[in-house]
PDB file of C-alpha atoms in Angstrom:
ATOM      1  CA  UNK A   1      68.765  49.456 -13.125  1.00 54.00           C
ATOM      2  CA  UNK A   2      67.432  46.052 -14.408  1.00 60.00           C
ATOM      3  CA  UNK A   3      64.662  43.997 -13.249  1.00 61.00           C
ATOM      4  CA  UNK A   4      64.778  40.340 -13.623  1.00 59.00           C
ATOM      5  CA  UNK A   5      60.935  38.940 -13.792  1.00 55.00           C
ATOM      6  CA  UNK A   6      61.152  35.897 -11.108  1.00 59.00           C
ATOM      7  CA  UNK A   7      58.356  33.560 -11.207  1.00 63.00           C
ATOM      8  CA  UNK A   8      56.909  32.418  -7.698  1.00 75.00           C
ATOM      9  CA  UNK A   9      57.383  28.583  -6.811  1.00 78.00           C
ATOM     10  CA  UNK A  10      54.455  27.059  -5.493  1.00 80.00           C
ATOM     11  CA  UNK A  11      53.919  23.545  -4.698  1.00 82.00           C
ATOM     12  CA  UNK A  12      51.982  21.395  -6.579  1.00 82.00           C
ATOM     13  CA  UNK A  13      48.334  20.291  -4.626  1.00 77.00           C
ATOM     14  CA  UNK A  14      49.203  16.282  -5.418  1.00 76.00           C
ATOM     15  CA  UNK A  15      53.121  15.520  -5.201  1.00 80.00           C
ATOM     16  CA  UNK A  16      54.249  18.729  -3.433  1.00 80.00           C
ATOM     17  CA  UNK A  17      56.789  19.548  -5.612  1.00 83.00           C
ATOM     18  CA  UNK A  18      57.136  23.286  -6.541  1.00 84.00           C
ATOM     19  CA  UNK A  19      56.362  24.510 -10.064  1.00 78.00           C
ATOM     20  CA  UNK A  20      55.407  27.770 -11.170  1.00 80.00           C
ATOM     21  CA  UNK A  21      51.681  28.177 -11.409  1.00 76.00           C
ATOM     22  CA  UNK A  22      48.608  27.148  -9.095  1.00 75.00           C
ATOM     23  CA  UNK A  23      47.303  23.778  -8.096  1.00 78.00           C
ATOM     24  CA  UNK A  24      48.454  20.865  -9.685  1.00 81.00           C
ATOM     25  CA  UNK A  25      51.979  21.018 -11.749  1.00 84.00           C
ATOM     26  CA  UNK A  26      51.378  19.773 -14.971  1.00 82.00           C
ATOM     27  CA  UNK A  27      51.804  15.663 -14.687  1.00 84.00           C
ATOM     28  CA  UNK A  28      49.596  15.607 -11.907  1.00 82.00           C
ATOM     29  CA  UNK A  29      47.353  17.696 -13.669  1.00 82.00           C
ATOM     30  CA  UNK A  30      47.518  14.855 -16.896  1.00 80.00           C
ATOM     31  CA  UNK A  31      47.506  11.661 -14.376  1.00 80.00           C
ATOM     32  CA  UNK A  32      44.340  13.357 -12.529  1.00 75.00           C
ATOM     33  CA  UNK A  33      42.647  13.637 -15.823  1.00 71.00           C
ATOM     34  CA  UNK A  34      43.382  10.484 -17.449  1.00 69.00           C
ATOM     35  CA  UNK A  35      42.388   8.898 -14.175  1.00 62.00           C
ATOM     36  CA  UNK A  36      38.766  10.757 -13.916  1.00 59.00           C
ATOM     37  CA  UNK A  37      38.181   9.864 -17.697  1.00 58.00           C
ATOM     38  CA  UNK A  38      38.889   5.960 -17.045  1.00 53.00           C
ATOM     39  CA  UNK A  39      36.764   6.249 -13.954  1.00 50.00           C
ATOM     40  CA  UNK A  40      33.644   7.816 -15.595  1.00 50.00           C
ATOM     41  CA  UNK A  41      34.084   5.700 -18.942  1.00 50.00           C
ATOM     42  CA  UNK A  42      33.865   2.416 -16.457  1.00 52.00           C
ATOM     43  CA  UNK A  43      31.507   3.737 -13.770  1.00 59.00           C
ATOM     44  CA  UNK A  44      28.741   5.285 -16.152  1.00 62.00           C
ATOM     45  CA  UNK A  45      28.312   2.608 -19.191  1.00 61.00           C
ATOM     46  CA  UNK A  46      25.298   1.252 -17.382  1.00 68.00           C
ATOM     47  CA  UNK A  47      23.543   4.358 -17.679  1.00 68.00           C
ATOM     48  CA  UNK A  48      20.721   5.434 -19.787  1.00 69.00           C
ATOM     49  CA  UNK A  49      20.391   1.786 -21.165  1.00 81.00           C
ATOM     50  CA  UNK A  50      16.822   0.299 -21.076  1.00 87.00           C
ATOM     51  CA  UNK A  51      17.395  -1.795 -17.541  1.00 86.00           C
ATOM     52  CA  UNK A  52      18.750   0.851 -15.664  1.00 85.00           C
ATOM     53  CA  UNK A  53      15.968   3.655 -16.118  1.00 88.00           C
ATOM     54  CA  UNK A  54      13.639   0.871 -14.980  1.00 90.00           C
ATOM     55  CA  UNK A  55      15.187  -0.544 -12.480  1.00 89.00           C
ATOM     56  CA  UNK A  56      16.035   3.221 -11.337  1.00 88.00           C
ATOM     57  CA  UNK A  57      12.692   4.460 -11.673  1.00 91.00           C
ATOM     58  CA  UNK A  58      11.123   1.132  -9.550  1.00 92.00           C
ATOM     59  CA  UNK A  59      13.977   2.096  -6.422  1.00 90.00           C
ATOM     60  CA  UNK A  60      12.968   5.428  -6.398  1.00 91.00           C
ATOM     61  CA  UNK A  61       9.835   4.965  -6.238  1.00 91.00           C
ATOM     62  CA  UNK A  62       9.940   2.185  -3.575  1.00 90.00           C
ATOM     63  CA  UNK A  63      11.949   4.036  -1.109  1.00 87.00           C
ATOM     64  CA  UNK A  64      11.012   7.901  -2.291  1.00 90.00           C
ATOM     65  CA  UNK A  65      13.423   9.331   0.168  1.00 89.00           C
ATOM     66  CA  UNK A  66      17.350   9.584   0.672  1.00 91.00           C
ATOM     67  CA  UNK A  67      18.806   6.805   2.982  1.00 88.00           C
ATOM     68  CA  UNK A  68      21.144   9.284   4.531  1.00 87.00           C
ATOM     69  CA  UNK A  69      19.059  12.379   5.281  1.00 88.00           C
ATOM     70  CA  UNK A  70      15.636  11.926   4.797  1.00 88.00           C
ATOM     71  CA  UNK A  71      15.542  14.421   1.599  1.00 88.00           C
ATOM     72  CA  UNK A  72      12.908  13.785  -0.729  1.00 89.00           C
ATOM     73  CA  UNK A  73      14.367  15.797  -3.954  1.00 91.00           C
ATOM     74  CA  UNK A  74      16.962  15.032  -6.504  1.00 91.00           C
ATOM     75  CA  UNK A  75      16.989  10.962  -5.599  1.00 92.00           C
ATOM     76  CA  UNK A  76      19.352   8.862  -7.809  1.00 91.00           C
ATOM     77  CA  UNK A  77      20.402   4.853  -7.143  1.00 91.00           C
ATOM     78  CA  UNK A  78      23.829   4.570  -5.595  1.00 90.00           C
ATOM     79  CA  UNK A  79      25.954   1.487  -6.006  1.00 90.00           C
ATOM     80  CA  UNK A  80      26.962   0.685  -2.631  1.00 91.00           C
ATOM     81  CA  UNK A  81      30.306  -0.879  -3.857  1.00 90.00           C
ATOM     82  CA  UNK A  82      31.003   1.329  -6.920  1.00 89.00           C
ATOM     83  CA  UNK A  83      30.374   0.170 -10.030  1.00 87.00           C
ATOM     84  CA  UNK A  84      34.548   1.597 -11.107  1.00 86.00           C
ATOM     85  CA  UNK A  85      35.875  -1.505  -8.674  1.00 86.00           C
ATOM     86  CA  UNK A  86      32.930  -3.672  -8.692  1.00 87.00           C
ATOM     87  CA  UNK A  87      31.055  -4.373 -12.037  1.00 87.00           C
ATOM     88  CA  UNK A  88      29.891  -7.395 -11.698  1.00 87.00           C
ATOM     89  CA  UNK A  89      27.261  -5.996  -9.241  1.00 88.00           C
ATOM     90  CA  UNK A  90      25.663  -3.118 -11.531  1.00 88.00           C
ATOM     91  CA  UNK A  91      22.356  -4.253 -11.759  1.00 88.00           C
ATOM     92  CA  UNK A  92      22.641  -6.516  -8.096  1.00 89.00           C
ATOM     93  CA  UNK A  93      19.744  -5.071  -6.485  1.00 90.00           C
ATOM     94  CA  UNK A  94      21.234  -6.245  -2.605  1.00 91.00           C
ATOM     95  CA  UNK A  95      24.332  -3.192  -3.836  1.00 90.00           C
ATOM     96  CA  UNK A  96      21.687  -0.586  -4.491  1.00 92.00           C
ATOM     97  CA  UNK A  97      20.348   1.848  -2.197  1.00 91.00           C
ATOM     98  CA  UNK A  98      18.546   5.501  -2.668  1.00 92.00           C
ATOM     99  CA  UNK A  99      20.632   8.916  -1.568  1.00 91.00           C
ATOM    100  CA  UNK A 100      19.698  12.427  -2.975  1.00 91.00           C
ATOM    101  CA  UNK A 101      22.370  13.663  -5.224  1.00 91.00           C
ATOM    102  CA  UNK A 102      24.382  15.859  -2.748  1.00 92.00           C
ATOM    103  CA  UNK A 103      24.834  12.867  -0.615  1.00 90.00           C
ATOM    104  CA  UNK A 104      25.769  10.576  -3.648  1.00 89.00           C
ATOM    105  CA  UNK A 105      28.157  13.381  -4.976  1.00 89.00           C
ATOM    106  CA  UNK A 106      29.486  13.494  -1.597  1.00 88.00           C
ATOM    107  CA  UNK A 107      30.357   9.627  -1.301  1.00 82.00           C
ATOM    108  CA  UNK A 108      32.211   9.537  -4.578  1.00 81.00           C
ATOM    109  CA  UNK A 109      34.035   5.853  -5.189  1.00 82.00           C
ATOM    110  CA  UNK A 110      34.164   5.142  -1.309  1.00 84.00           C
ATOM    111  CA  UNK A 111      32.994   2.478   0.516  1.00 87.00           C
ATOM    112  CA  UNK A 112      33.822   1.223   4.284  1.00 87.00           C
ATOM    113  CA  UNK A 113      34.055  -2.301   5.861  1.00 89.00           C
ATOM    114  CA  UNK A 114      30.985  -2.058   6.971  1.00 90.00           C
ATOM    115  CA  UNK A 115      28.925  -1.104   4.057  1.00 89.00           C
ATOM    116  CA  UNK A 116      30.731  -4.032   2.185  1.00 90.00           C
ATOM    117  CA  UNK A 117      29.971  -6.662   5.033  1.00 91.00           C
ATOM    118  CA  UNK A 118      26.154  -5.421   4.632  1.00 91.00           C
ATOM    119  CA  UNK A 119      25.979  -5.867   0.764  1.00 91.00           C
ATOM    120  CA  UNK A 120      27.625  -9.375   1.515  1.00 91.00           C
ATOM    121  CA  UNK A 121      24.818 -10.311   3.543  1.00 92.00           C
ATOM    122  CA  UNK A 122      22.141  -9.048   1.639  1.00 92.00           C
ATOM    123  CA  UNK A 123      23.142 -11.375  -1.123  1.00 92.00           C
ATOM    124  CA  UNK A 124      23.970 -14.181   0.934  1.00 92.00           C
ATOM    125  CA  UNK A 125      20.586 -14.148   2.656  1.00 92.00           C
ATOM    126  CA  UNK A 126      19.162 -13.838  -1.446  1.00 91.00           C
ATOM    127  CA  UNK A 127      21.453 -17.011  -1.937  1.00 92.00           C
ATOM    128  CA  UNK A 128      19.933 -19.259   0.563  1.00 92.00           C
ATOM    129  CA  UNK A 129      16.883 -18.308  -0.373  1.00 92.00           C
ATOM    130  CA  UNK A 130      17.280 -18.717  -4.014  1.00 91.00           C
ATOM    131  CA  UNK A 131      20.925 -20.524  -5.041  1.00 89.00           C
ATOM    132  CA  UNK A 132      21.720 -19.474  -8.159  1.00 90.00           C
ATOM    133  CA  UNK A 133      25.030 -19.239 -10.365  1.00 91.00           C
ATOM    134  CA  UNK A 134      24.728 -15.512 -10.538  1.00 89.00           C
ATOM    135  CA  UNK A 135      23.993 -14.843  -7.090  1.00 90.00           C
ATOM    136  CA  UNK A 136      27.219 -17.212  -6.333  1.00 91.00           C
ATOM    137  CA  UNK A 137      29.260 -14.978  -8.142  1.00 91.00           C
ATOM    138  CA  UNK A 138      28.043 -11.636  -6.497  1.00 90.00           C
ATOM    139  CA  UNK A 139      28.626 -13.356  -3.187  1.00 91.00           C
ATOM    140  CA  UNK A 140      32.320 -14.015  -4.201  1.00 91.00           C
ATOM    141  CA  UNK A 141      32.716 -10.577  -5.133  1.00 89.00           C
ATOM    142  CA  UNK A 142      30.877  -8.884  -1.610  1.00 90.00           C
ATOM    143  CA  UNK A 143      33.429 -11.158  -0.358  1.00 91.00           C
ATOM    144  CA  UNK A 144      35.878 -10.063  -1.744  1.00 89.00           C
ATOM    145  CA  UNK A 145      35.161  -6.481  -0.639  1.00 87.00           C
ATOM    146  CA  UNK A 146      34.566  -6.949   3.189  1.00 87.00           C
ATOM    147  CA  UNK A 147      38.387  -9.258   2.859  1.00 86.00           C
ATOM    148  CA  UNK A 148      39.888  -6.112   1.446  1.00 80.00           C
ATOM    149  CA  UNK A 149      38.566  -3.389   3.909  1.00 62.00           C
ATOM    150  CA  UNK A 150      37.770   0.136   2.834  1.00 62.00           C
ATOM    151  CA  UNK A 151      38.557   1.279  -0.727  1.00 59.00           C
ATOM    152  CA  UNK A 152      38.940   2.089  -3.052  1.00 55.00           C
ATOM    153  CA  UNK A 153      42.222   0.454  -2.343  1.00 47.00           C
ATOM    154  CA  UNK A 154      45.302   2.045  -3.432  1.00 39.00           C
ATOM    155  CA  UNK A 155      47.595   1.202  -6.091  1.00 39.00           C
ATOM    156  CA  UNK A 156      51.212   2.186  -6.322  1.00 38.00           C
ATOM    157  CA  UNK A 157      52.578   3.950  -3.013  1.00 38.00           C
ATOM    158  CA  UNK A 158      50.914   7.314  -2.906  1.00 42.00           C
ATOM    159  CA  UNK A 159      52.811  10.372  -2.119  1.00 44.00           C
ATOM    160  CA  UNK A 160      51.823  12.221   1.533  1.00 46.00           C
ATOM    161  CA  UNK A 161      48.879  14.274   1.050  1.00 50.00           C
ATOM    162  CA  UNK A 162      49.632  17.806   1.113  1.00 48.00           C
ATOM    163  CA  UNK A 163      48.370  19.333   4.296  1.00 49.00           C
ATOM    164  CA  UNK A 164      47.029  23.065   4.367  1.00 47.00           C
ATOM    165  CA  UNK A 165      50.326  24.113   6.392  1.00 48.00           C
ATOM    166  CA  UNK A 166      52.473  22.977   3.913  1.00 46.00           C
ATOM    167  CA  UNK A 167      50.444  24.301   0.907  1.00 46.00           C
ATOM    168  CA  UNK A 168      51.285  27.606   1.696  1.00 46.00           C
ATOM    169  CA  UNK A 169      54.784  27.726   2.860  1.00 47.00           C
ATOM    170  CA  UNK A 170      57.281  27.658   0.813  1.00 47.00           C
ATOM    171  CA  UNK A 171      59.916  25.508   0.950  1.00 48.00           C
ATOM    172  CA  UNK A 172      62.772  27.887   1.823  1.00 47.00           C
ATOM    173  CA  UNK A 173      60.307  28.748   4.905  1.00 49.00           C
ATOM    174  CA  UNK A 174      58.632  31.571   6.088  1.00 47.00           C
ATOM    175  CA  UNK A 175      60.064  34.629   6.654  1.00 48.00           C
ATOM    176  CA  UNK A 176      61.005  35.545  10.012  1.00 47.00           C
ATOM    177  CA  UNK A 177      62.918  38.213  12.071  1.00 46.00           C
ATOM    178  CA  UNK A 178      66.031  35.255  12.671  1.00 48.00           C
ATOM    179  CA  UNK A 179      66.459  34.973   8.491  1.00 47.00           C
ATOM    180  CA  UNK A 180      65.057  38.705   7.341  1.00 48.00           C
ATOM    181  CA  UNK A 181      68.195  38.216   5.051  1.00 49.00           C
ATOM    182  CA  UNK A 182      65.981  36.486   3.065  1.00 47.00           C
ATOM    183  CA  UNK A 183      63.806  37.890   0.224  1.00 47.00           C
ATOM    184  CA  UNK A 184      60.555  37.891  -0.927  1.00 48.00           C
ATOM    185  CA  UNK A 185      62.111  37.101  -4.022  1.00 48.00           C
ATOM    186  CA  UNK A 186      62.871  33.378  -4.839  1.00 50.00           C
ATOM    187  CA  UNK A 187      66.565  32.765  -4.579  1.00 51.00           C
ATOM    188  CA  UNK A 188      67.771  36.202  -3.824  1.00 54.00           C
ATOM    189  CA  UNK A 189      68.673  37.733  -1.021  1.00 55.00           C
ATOM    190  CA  UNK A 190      68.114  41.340   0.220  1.00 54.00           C
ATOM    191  CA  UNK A 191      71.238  43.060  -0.612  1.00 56.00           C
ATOM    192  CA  UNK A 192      70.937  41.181  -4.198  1.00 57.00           C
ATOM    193  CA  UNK A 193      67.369  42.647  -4.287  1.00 52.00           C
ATOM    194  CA  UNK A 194      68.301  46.291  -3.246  1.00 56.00           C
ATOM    195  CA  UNK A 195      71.471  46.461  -5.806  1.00 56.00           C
TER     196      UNK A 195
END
């Protein structure tokens, strides 16, 4: 008697297609990490340079809590608008606000309508106040943010996500007492199991 080593089909956490290990199959896997490089490349370059640890330092300790819950440890300065879709307002102080690092982490690259719509106000209360050429141009960009709703916006058509029923059924179904013909076994059936 021979034994054939099958391997199980699972599908992929991203696209949905089935390959044979866990998570991602493996372009997913290479799109998902050229993507995260790209993102932190662009969205940390303004850290650890001379204006950001002070201007850092001077948010902190003007508002010495988190904006979201009240915490008091691990503060960092969040870009409102992220930095990855927005650079032109890095150092715009009206983008800027304090969260402690789990809420930060927890944000990631999002931002709503309504956060943008704020950060567009901010500077275009700063503008009336003082009109200036650089101020203009951060008020184009807030603007440009509240037009284009909640992001970050998506590029090319993105498959369906993957929902936690069809993770972990397989695509030939589950088995059930209608199709116990079936096996465990991808592709074979019971009497091809058995002989």
């Amino acid at each position: 008697m021979s034994w054939s080593v099958v391997a199980l089909l699972r599908p992929c956490t991203s696209c949905g297609e089935p390959h044979d290990g866990a998570g991602r199959c493996s372009d997913c896997r290479r799109e998902a990490d050229t993507a995260r490089t790209r993102t932190r490349d662009s969205s940390r370059a303004h850290q650890g340079t001379a204006r950001w640890t002070r201007l850092s330092a001077r948010l902190r300790r003007s508002s010495p809590f988190c904006e979201r819950c009240g915490s008091t440890r691990l503060l960092e300065v969040d870009h409102i608008l992220p930095v990855v879709e927005f650079p032109e307002l890095v150092y715009c102080l009206d983008n800027l606000r304090v969260l402690c690092r789990r809420c930060n982490r927890s944000r990631g690259h999002r931002w709503t309508h309504e956060e943008a719509v704020v950060v567009l106000e901010r500077l275009e209360s700063a503008y009336r106040r003082r009109p200036t050429l650089t101020l203009r141009e951060a008020v184009n960009v807030a603007l440009r943010a509240a037009e284009g709703g909640e992001g970050p916006h998506a590029g090319p058509a993105q498959p369906p996500p993957v929902s936690r029923e069809t993770r972990y059924t397989p695509p030939w179904g589950i088995a059930t007492r209608q199709n116990v013909g079936v096996s465990h076994i991808v592709g074979r059936t019971d009497q091809e199991v058995r002989a």
